Amino acid sequence: PSNKCDRCSELFDNPLIHFYYTRQSVPKGLGDAVMQARTFVGQDHFVVALGDCVIVGPERSSLMNRLLQTHEQHSAAATIATQRVSPEATSRYGIVDPEGSADETALKLRDIVEKPGPDKAPSNLAVCARYVFSPVVFEYLDRTAPGFGGEVQLTDAIRAMIRDGLPVYAVPLLPGEDRLDVGNFESYAKAFIRLMLSHEELGPGLRKFTSELI
Ligand code: G1P
């Protein structure tokens, strides 16, 4: 359609990009969901972007580029976006244990834990909805038993990769970048309002409109 946005055109009009989809018919966990893509991923390195989170930044976010660069530079088996969360929030996320800085933008990991309480959390750096993987992750997912919440956890497969000595890195969000949860009605509405109010073209009119409503 003629009203496609520039970003959509970049994707849909690019002959190098192919779209496939699959469905996880039973919600058996994020690890199981990623496994559904195994046949069309094949032997390529690939990105996992969780659809219930939007990453925003001052400009168009460079997070995915930074993840891909780190992944390539360090020949990583997995590279994970992370963000700082408050100690009370660690039980809602996968939490990483960084060994130290690998370079200015990346941290090498020595462990990762799914949803630990503040007393068990190895840091307050939380997994933040974007990952890059080597296809070796499928071999680990194959061997991953249900974990937290009785579900097959992607975090547990990554943990096993680290324990086997495979290189796994974290890329933290930069100041000004943020993760917006859009996974429930309230958080979706908040994210939508926030993004629309800051929209370059439509924001000023919408801000006036909402101030008249309140
Ligand atoms: C999933 C992951 C968790 C991660 C979170 C946000 O959890 O299992 O490690 O921190 O996404 O990226 P969920 O939100 O599905 O409970």
Coordinates of C-alpha atoms and ligand atoms in Angstrom, one line a residue:
P1 CA 0.0 0.0 0.0
S2 CA 1.1 3.6 -0.7
N3 CA 0.9 4.5 3.0
K4 CA 3.6 2.1 4.1
C5 CA 6.1 3.7 6.5
D6 CA 9.8 3.9 5.5
R7 CA 10.8 1.3 8.0
C8 CA 8.2 -1.2 6.7
S9 CA 9.4 -0.5 3.1
E10 CA 13.0 -1.3 4.1
L11 CA 11.8 -4.7 5.3
F12 CA 9.1 -5.7 2.9
D13 CA 10.7 -4.4 -0.3
N14 CA 14.1 -6.0 0.4
P15 CA 14.5 -9.0 -1.8
L16 CA 17.1 -10.5 0.6
I17 CA 14.7 -10.8 3.4
H18 CA 12.4 -13.8 3.6
F19 CA 9.5 -14.1 6.0
Y20 CA 8.5 -17.4 7.7
Y21 CA 6.3 -17.9 10.6
T22 CA 5.6 -20.7 13.0
R23 CA 3.3 -21.1 16.0
Q24 CA 4.0 -22.5 19.4
S25 CA 0.7 -24.3 19.9
V26 CA 1.3 -25.0 23.6
P27 CA 2.9 -22.3 25.8
K28 CA 5.9 -24.4 27.1
G29 CA 8.3 -21.6 27.6
L30 CA 10.6 -19.2 25.7
G31 CA 13.2 -21.9 25.1
D32 CA 10.5 -24.1 23.5
A33 CA 9.2 -21.1 21.4
V34 CA 12.7 -20.5 20.0
M35 CA 13.0 -24.2 19.2
Q36 CA 10.0 -23.8 16.8
A37 CA 12.2 -21.7 14.5
R38 CA 14.9 -24.4 14.2
T39 CA 14.0 -25.7 10.7
F40 CA 14.0 -22.3 9.0
V41 CA 17.1 -20.9 10.9
G42 CA 19.2 -23.8 9.7
Q43 CA 22.9 -23.2 10.2
D44 CA 22.8 -19.4 10.4
H45 CA 23.4 -17.2 13.4
F46 CA 20.1 -15.5 14.2
V47 CA 18.4 -12.8 16.3
V48 CA 15.6 -13.4 18.8
A49 CA 13.5 -10.2 19.4
L50 CA 10.7 -10.7 21.9
G51 CA 7.6 -9.0 20.6
D52 CA 6.3 -8.0 24.0
C53 CA 9.0 -5.4 24.4
V54 CA 9.9 -2.3 22.3
I55 CA 13.3 -0.7 22.6
V56 CA 13.4 3.1 22.3
G57 CA 16.3 5.5 22.2
P58 CA 17.0 9.1 21.6
E59 CA 17.5 8.4 17.9
R60 CA 16.6 5.2 16.1
S61 CA 18.1 2.8 18.5
S62 CA 21.4 1.2 17.6
L63 CA 21.0 -1.7 20.0
M64 CA 20.6 -4.4 17.4
N65 CA 23.7 -3.2 15.5
R66 CA 25.7 -3.2 18.7
L67 CA 24.5 -6.7 19.5
L68 CA 25.5 -7.9 16.1
Q69 CA 28.9 -6.2 16.2
T70 CA 29.7 -7.6 19.6
H71 CA 28.6 -11.1 18.5
E72 CA 30.8 -11.0 15.5
Q73 CA 33.8 -9.4 17.1
H74 CA 34.0 -11.9 19.9
S75 CA 32.8 -14.9 17.9
A76 CA 30.1 -15.3 20.5
A77 CA 27.8 -18.2 20.9
A78 CA 25.2 -15.8 22.4
T79 CA 25.0 -12.1 22.8
I80 CA 22.3 -10.6 25.0
A81 CA 20.9 -7.1 25.6
T82 CA 20.7 -6.1 29.2
Q83 CA 19.4 -3.2 31.3
R84 CA 19.8 -2.2 35.0
V85 CA 16.8 -2.9 37.1
S86 CA 16.1 -2.2 40.8
P87 CA 16.9 -5.0 43.3
E88 CA 13.2 -5.7 43.8
A89 CA 12.7 -6.3 40.1
T90 CA 15.3 -9.1 39.6
S91 CA 12.6 -11.8 40.1
R92 CA 10.9 -10.7 36.9
Y93 CA 13.9 -11.2 34.6
G94 CA 16.8 -13.3 33.6
I95 CA 19.8 -11.8 35.5
V96 CA 23.3 -12.0 34.2
D97 CA 26.6 -12.4 36.1
P98 CA 29.3 -10.4 34.3
E99 CA 32.9 -11.5 34.5
G100 CA 34.1 -8.0 33.6
S101 CA 34.2 -5.6 30.6
A102 CA 35.2 -7.3 27.4
D103 CA 35.4 -3.9 25.6
E104 CA 33.7 -0.5 26.0
T105 CA 30.3 -1.8 25.0
A106 CA 30.2 -5.5 26.1
L107 CA 30.5 -7.7 29.2
K108 CA 31.7 -11.3 29.2
L109 CA 29.3 -13.5 31.2
R110 CA 30.2 -16.2 33.7
D111 CA 26.6 -17.1 34.6
I112 CA 22.9 -16.2 34.0
V113 CA 19.9 -17.1 36.2
E114 CA 16.2 -17.0 35.4
K115 CA 14.1 -14.7 37.7
P116 CA 16.2 -14.9 40.9
G117 CA 15.0 -13.1 44.0
P118 CA 17.1 -10.1 45.2
D119 CA 19.0 -12.4 47.7
K120 CA 20.0 -14.8 44.9
A121 CA 20.5 -12.3 42.0
P122 CA 24.2 -12.2 40.9
S123 CA 23.8 -8.5 39.7
N124 CA 21.0 -6.1 38.7
L125 CA 21.6 -6.5 35.0
A126 CA 18.5 -8.0 33.5
V127 CA 18.0 -9.7 30.1
C128 CA 16.2 -7.3 27.9
A129 CA 14.3 -9.0 25.1
R130 CA 16.9 -9.0 22.4
Y131 CA 19.4 -11.8 21.7
V132 CA 21.8 -13.0 18.9
F133 CA 22.6 -16.7 18.8
S134 CA 24.8 -19.2 17.1
P135 CA 22.7 -22.2 15.9
V136 CA 24.5 -24.2 18.6
V137 CA 21.8 -22.9 21.0
F138 CA 19.4 -25.5 19.5
E139 CA 21.6 -28.3 20.7
Y140 CA 21.5 -26.9 24.2
L141 CA 17.7 -26.3 24.0
D142 CA 17.3 -29.9 23.0
R143 CA 18.8 -31.0 26.3
T144 CA 17.1 -28.3 28.5
A145 CA 14.6 -29.7 30.9
P146 CA 11.7 -27.5 32.2
G147 CA 13.0 -25.1 34.7
F148 CA 11.5 -21.9 36.3
G149 CA 7.7 -22.1 36.3
G150 CA 7.8 -25.6 34.8
E151 CA 8.8 -24.1 31.4
V152 CA 11.7 -24.7 29.0
Q153 CA 13.8 -21.6 29.7
L154 CA 16.1 -20.0 27.1
T155 CA 18.1 -18.7 30.1
D156 CA 18.9 -22.3 31.2
A157 CA 20.2 -23.2 27.7
I158 CA 22.4 -20.1 27.8
R159 CA 23.6 -21.1 31.3
A160 CA 24.7 -24.5 30.0
M161 CA 26.5 -22.9 27.1
I162 CA 28.5 -20.7 29.5
R163 CA 29.3 -23.7 31.7
D164 CA 30.7 -25.5 28.7
G165 CA 33.0 -22.6 28.1
L166 CA 31.2 -21.1 25.1
P167 CA 31.6 -17.3 24.8
V168 CA 28.5 -15.4 25.9
Y169 CA 28.4 -11.6 26.1
A170 CA 26.0 -8.9 27.3
V171 CA 25.4 -5.5 25.7
P172 CA 23.9 -3.0 28.1
L173 CA 21.4 -0.4 27.0
L174 CA 22.9 3.1 26.7
P175 CA 21.8 6.1 28.7
G176 CA 18.6 7.4 27.0
E177 CA 17.6 3.9 25.7
D178 CA 14.7 2.1 27.4
R179 CA 12.7 -1.1 27.1
L180 CA 9.0 -0.6 26.9
D181 CA 6.8 -3.5 28.0
V182 CA 3.9 -4.0 25.7
G183 CA 2.9 -7.4 27.1
N184 CA -0.3 -6.5 28.9
F185 CA -3.1 -4.0 28.2
E186 CA -1.9 -1.4 30.7
S187 CA 1.7 -1.5 29.7
Y188 CA 0.8 -1.5 26.0
A189 CA -1.4 1.6 26.5
K190 CA 1.3 3.4 28.4
A191 CA 3.9 2.6 25.7
F192 CA 1.6 3.7 23.0
I193 CA 0.7 7.0 24.8
R194 CA 4.4 7.7 25.5
L195 CA 5.5 7.1 21.9
M196 CA 2.7 9.0 20.4
L197 CA 3.1 12.0 22.6
S198 CA 6.8 12.2 21.7
H199 CA 6.0 11.7 17.9
E200 CA 7.7 14.4 15.9
E201 CA 4.7 15.2 13.7
L202 CA 1.7 14.1 15.7
G203 CA 3.0 14.7 19.3
P204 CA 2.3 18.4 19.8
G205 CA -1.4 18.1 18.6
L206 CA -1.9 14.9 20.7
R207 CA -0.4 16.6 23.8
K208 CA -2.9 19.4 23.5
F209 CA -5.7 16.9 22.9
T210 CA -4.8 14.9 26.1
S211 CA -4.4 18.0 28.2
E212 CA -8.0 19.0 27.2
L213 CA -9.3 15.6 28.2
I214 CA -7.8 15.6 31.8
Ligands
G1P1 C1 11.6 -13.5 29.3 C2 12.9 -14.2 29.7 C3 13.6 -13.4 30.7 C4 13.8 -11.9 30.2 C5 12.4 -11.4 29.8 C6 12.6 -9.9 29.2 O1 10.8 -13.6 30.4 O2 12.7 -15.5 30.1 O3 14.9 -13.9 31.0 O4 14.4 -11.1 31.2 O5 11.8 -12.2 28.8 O6 13.4 -9.9 28.1 P1 9.2 -13.4 30.3 O7 9.0 -11.9 30.2 O8 8.7 -14.1 29.1 O9 8.6 -13.9 31.6

